[in-house]
mmCIF file of C-alpha atoms and ligand atoms in Angstrom:
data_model
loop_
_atom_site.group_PDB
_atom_site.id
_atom_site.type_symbol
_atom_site.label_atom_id
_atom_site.label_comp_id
_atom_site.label_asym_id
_atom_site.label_seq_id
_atom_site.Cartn_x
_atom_site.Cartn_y
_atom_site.Cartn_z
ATOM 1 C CA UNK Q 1 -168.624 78.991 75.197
ATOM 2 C CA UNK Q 2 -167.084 76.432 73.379
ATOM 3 C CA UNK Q 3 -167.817 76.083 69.237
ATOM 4 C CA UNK Q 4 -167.412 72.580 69.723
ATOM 5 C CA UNK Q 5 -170.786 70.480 69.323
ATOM 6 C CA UNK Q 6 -171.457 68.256 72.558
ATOM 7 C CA UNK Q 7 -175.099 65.700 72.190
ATOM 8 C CA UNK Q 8 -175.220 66.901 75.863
ATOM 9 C CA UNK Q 9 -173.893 63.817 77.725
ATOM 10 C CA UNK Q 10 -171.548 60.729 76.863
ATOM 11 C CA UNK Q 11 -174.239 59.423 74.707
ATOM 12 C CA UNK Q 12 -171.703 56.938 73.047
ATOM 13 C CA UNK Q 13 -170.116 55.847 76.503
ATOM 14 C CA UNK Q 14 -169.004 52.192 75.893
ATOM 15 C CA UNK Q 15 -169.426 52.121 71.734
ATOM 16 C CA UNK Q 16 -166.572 52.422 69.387
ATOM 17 C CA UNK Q 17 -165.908 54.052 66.435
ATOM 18 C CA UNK Q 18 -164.616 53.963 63.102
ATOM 19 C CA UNK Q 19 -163.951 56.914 61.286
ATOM 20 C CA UNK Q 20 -162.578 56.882 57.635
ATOM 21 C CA UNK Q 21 -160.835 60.700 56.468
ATOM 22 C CA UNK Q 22 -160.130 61.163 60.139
ATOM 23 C CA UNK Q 23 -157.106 63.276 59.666
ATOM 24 C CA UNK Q 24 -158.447 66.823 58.322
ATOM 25 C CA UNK Q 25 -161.819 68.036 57.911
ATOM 26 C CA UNK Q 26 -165.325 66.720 58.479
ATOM 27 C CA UNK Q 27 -163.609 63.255 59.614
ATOM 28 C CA UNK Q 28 -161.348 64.817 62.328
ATOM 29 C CA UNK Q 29 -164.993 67.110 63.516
ATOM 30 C CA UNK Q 30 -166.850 63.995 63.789
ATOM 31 C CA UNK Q 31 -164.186 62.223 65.426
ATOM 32 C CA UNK Q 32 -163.650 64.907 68.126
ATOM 33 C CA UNK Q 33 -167.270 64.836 68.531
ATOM 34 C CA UNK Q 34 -167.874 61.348 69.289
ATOM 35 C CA UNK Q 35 -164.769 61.610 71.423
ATOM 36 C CA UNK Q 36 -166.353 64.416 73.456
ATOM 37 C CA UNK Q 37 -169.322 61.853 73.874
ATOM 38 C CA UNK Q 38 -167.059 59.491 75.198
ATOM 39 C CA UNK Q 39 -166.545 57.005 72.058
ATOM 40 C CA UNK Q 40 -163.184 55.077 71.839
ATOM 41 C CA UNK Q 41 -162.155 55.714 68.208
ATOM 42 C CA UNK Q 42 -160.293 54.071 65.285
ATOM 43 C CA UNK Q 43 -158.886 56.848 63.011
ATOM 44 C CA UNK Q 44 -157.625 56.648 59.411
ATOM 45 C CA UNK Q 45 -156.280 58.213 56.879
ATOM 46 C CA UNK Q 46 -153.507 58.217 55.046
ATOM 47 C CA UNK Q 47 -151.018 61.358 57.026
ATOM 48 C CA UNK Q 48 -149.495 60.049 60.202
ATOM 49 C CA UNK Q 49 -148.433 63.203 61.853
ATOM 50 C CA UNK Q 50 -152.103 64.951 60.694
ATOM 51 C CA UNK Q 51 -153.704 61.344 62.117
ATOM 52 C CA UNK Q 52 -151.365 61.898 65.381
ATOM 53 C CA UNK Q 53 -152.402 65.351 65.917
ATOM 54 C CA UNK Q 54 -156.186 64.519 65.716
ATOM 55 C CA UNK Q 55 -155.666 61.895 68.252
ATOM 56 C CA UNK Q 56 -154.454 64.027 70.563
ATOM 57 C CA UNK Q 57 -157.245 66.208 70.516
ATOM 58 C CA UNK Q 58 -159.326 63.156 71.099
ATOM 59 C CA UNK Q 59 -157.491 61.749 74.055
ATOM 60 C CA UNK Q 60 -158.527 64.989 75.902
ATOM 61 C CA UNK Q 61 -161.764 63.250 75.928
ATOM 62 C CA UNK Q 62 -161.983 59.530 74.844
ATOM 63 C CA UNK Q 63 -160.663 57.019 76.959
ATOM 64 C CA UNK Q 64 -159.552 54.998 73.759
ATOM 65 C CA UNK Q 65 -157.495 56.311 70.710
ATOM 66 C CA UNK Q 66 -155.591 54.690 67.999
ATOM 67 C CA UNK Q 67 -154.598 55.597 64.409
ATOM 68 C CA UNK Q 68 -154.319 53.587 61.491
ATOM 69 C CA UNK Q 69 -152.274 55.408 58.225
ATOM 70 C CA UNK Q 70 -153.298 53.269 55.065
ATOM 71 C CA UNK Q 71 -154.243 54.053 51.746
ATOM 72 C CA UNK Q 72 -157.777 52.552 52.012
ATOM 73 C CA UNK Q 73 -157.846 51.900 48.132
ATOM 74 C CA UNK Q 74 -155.435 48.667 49.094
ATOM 75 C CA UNK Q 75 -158.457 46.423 49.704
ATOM 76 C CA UNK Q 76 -155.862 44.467 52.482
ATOM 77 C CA UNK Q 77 -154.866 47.497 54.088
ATOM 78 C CA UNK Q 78 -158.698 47.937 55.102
ATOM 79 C CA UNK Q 79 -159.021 44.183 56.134
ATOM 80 C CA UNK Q 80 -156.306 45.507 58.404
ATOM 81 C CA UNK Q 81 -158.171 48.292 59.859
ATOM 82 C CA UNK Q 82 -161.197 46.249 60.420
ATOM 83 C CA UNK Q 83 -159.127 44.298 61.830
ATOM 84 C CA UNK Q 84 -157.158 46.468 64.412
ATOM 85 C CA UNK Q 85 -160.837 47.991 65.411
ATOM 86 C CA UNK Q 86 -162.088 45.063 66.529
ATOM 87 C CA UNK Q 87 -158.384 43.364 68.182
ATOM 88 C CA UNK Q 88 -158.471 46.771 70.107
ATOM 89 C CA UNK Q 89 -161.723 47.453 70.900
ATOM 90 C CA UNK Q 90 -163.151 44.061 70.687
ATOM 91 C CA UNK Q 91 -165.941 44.837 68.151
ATOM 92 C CA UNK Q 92 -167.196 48.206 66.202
ATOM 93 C CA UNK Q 93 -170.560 49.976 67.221
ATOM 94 C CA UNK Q 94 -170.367 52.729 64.571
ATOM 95 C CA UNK Q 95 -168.261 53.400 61.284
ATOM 96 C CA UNK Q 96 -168.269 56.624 59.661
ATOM 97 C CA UNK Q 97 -166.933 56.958 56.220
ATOM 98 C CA UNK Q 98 -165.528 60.339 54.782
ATOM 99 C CA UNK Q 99 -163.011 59.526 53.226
ATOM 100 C CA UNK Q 100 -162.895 61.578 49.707
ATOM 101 C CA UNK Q 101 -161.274 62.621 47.053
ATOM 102 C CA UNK Q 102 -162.393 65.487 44.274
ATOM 103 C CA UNK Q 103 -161.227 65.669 40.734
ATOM 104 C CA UNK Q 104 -163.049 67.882 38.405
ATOM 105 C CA UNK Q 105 -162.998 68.013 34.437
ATOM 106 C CA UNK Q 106 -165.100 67.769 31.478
ATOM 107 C CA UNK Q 107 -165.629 64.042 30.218
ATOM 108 C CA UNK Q 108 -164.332 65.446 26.765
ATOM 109 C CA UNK Q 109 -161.170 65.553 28.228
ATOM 110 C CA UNK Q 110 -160.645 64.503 31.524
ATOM 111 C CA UNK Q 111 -158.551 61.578 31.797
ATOM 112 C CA UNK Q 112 -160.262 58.453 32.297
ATOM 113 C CA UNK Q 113 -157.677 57.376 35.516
ATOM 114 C CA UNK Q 114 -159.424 60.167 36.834
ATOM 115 C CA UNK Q 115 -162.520 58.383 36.816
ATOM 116 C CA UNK Q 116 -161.323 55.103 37.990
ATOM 117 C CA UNK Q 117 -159.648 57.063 41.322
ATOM 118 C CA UNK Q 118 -163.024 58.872 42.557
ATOM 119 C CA UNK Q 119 -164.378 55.592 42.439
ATOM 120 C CA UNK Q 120 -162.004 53.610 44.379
ATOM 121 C CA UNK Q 121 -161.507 56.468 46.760
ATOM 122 C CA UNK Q 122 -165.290 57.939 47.045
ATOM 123 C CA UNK Q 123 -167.195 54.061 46.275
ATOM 124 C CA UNK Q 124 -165.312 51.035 46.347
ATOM 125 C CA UNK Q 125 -163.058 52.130 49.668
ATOM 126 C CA UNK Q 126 -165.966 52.926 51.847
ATOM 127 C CA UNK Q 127 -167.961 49.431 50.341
ATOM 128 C CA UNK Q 128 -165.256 46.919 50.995
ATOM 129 C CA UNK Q 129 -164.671 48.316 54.935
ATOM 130 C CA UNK Q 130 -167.892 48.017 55.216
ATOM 131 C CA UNK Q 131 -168.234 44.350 54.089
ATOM 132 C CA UNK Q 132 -164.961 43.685 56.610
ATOM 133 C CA UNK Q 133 -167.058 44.953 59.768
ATOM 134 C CA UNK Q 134 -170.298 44.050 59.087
ATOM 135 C CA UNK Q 135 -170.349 41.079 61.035
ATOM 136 C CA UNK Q 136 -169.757 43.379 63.808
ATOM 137 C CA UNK Q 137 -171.466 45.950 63.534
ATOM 138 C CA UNK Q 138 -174.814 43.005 63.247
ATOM 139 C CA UNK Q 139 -173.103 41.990 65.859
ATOM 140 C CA UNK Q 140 -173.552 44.726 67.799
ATOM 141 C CA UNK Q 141 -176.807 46.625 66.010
ATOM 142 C CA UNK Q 142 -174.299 49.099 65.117
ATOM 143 C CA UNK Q 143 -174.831 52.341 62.732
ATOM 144 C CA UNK Q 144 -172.958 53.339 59.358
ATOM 145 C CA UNK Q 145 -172.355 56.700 58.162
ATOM 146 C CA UNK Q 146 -171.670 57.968 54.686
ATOM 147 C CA UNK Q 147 -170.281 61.543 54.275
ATOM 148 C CA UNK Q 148 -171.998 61.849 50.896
ATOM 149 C CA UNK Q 149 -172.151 65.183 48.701
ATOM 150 C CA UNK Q 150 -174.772 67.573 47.230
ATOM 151 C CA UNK Q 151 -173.121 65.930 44.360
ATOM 152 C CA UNK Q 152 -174.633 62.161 44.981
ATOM 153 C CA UNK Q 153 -178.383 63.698 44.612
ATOM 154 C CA UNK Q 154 -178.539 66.748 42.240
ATOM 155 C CA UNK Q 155 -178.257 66.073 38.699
ATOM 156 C CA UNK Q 156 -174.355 66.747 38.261
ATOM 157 C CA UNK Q 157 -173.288 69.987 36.550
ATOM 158 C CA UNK Q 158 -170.670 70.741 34.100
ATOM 159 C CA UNK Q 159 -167.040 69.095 34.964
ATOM 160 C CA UNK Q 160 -167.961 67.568 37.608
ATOM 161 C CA UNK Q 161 -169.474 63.863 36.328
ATOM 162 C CA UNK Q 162 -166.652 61.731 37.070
ATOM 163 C CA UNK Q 163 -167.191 63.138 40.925
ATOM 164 C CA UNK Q 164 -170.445 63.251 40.804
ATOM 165 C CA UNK Q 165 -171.123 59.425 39.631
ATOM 166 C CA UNK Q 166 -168.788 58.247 42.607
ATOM 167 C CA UNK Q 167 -171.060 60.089 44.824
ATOM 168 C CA UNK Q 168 -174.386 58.861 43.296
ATOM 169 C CA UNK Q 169 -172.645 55.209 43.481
ATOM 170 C CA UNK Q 170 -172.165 56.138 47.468
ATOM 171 C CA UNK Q 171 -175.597 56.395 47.542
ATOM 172 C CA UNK Q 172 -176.663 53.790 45.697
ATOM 173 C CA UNK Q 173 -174.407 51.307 47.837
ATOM 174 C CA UNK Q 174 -175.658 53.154 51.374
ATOM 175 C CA UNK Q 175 -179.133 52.327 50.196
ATOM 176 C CA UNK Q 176 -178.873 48.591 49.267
ATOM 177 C CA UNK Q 177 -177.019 48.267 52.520
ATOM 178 C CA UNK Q 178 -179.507 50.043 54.588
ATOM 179 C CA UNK Q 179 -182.511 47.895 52.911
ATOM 180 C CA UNK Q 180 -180.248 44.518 53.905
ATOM 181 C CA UNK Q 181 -178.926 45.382 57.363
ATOM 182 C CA UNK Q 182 -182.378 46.939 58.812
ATOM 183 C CA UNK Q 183 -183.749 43.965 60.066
ATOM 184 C CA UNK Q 184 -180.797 43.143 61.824
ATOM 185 C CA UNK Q 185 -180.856 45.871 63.715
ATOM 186 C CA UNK Q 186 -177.935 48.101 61.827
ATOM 187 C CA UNK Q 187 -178.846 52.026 61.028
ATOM 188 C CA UNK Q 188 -177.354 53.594 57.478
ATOM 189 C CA UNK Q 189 -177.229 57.043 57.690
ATOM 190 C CA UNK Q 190 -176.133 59.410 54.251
ATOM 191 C CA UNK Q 191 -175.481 62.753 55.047
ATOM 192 C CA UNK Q 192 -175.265 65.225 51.980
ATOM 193 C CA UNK Q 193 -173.331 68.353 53.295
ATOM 194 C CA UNK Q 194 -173.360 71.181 51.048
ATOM 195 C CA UNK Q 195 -170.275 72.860 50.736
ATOM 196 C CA UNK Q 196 -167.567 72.991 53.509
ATOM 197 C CA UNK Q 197 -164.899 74.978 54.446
ATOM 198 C CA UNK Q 198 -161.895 71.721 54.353
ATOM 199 C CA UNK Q 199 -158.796 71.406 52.741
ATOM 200 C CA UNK Q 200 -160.833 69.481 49.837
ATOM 201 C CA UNK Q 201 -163.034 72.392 49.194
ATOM 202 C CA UNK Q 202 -159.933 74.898 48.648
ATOM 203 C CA UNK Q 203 -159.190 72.448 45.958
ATOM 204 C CA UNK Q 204 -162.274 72.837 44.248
ATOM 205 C CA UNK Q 205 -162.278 76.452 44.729
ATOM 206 C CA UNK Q 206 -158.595 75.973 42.644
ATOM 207 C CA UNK Q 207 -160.313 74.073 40.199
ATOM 208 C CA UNK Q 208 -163.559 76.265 39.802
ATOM 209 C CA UNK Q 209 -160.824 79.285 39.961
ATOM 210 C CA UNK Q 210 -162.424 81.405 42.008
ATOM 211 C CA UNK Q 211 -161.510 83.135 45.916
ATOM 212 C CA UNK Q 212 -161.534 80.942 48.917
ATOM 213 C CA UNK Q 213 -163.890 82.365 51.333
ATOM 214 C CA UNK Q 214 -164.402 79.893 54.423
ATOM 215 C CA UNK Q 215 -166.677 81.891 56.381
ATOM 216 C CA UNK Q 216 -169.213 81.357 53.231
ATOM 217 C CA UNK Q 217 -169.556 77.313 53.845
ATOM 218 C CA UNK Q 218 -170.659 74.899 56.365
ATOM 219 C CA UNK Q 219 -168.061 74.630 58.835
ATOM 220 C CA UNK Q 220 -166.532 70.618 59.495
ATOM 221 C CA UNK Q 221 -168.044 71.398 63.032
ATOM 222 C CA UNK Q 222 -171.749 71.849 61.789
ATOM 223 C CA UNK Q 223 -171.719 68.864 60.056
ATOM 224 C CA UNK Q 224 -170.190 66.445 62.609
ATOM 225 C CA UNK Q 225 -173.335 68.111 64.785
ATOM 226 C CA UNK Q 226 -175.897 66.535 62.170
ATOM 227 C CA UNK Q 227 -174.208 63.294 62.279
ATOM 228 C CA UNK Q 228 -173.908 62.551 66.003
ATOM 229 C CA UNK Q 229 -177.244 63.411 66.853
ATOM 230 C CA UNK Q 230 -178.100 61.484 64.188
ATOM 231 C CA UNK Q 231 -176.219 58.445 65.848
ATOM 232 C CA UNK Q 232 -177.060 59.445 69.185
ATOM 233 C CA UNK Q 233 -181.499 58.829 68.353
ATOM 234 C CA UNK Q 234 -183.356 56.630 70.116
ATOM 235 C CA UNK Q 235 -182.834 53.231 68.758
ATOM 236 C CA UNK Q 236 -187.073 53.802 67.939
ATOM 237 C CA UNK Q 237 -186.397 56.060 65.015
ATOM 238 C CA UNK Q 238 -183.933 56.031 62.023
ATOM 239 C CA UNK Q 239 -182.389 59.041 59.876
ATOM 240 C CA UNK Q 240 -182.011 57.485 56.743
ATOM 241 C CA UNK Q 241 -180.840 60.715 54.971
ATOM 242 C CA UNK Q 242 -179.567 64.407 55.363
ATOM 243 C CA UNK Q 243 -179.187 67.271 53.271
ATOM 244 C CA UNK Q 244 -177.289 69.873 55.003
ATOM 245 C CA UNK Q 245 -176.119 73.449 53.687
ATOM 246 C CA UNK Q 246 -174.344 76.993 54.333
ATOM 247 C CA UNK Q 247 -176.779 78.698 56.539
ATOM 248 C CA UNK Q 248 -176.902 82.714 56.418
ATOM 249 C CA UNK Q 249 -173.945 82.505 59.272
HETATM 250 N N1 NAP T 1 -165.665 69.995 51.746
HETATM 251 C C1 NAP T 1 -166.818 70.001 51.108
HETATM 252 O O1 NAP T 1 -167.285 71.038 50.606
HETATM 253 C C2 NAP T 1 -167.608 68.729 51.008
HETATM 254 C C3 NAP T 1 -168.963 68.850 50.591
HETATM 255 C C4 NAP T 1 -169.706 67.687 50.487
HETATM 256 C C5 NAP T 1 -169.151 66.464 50.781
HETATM 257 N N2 NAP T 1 -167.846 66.380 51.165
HETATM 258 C C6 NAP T 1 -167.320 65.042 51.469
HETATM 259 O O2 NAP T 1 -166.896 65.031 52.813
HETATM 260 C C7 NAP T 1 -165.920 63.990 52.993
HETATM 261 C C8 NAP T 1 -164.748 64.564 53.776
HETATM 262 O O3 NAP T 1 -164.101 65.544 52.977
HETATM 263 P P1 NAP T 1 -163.487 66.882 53.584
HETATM 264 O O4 NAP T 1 -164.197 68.004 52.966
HETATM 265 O O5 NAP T 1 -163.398 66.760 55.056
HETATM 266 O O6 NAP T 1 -162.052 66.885 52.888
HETATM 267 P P2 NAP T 1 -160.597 66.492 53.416
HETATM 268 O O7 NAP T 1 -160.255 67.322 54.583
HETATM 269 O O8 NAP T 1 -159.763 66.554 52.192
HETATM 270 O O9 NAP T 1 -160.786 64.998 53.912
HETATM 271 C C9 NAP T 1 -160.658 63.899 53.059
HETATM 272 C C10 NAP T 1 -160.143 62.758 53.891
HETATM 273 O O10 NAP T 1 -160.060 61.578 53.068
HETATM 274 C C11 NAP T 1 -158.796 60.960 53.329
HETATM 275 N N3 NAP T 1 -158.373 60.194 52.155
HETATM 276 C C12 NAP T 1 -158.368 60.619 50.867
HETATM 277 N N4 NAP T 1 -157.898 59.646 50.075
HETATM 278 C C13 NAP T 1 -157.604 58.594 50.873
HETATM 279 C C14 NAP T 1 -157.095 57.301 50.650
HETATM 280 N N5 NAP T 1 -156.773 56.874 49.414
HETATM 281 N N6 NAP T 1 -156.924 56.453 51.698
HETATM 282 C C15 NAP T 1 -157.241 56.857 52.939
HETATM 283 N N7 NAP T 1 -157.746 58.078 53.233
HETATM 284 C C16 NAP T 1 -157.908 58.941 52.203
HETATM 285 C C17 NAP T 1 -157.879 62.132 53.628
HETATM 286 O O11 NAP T 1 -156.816 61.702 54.437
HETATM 287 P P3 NAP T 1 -155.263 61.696 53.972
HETATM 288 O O12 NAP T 1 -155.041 62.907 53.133
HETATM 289 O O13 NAP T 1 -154.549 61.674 55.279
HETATM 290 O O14 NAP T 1 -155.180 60.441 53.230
HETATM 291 C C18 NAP T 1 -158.773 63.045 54.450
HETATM 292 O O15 NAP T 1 -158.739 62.670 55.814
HETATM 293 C C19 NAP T 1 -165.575 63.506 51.586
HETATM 294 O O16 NAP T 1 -166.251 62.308 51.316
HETATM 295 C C20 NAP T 1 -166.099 64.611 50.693
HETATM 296 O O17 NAP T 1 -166.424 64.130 49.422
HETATM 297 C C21 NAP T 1 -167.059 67.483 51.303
#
């Protein structure tokens, strides 16, 4: 049997997608999950070749694939992939943002550029793509995903402010947006995964010095699982929020 996740169908048959941190990780399990549903995608991230070799394992299953490699803290170079999504595609149904960065340290020390990068990468990034393809996704009632953290809704622990108020900012901005967009049609969705086994959580595990263990965490595959059947309700109900963690395996 295969360990991929499947919604059961080609429940996103027609729609395109969006998908920020698409090269590693929970972005390249979501994106081979909305392939295997039939999405056309837009995938970015920074790494060509890692971007290239996700697209490949799309194309197996989506009859649309292209990559964009940008840093997405360059405010134009995200204009750019909003618009390459929509000259491809011709619009965006769904844009799922996990792009993220993680930099731990105490606020007596930690350096303040510190600061100012988890909130480009983790806040600002995901805001001003957003603001580029809103008029499409109104356009088409589209949905917006935020990979968000256990970080953006527990009170944040030792070393880990800086990360932690660029994840409570995510929040704060997926909220707003969902209270302006719902009229019109557009679903916010935040999920909160707990920890997962990525490249970004061996870095924490670096940082927290302790043995990297993947079989303890969520795997990338379990949480692209919560967020397409999120995406793929009936357009009569709305998951506004997630909290997802390690089950007992
Ligand atoms: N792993 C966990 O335990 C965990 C738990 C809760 C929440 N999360 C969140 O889940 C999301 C995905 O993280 P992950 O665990 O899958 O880690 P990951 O594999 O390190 O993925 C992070 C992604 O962000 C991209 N990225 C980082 N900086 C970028 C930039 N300046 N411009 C464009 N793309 C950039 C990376 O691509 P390039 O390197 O190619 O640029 C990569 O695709 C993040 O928002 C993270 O905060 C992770």
């Amino acid at each position: 049997m295969s360990s991929e996740f499947t919604a059961g169908g080609l429940a996103f048959r027609g729609k395109v997608a969006v998908i920020t941190g698409a090269s590693g990780g929970i972005g390249e399990a979501i994106a081979v999950a909305l392939a295997r549903e039939g999405a056309r995608l837009v995938l970015a991230g920074r790494n060509a070749e890692r971007l290239d070799r996700v697209a490949e394992r799309a194309r197996d299953f989506s009859p649309g694939v292209e990559t964009f490699a940008a840093d997405l803290t360059d405010d134009e170079r995200s204009h750019a992939l909003a618009a390459r999504a929509v000259g491809a595609f011709g619009g965006v149904d769904v844009l799922v943002h996990s792009i993220g960065y993680f930099a731990g340290g105490l606020v007596a020390t930690a350096p303040v550029d510190d600061l100012d990068r988890l909130y480009r990468v983790n806040a600002r990034s995901p805001y001003v793509l957003t603001q580029a393809l809103l008029p499409s996704l109104i356009a088409r009632q589209g949905q917006v995903v935020f990979v968000n953290s256990g970080s953006g809704f527990q009170p944040a622990r030792a070393g880990w402010a800086a990360y932690a108020a660029s994840k409570h900012a995510l929040r704060a901005l997926a909220d707003g947006l969902r209270d302006e967009v719902h009229p019109q049609g557009v679903r916010v969705i935040t999920v909160f995964p707990g920890r997962t086994a990525t490249a970004m959580q061996e870095e924490v595990h670096r940082y927290e010095g302790r043995p990297y263990d993947p079989n303890r965490f969520l795997q990338s595959r379990d949480v692209a699982a919560v967020v397409v059947n999120a995406l793929a309700l009936p357009r009569t109900a709305e998951v506004t929020e997630v909290r997802v963690r390690p089950g007992q395996g």
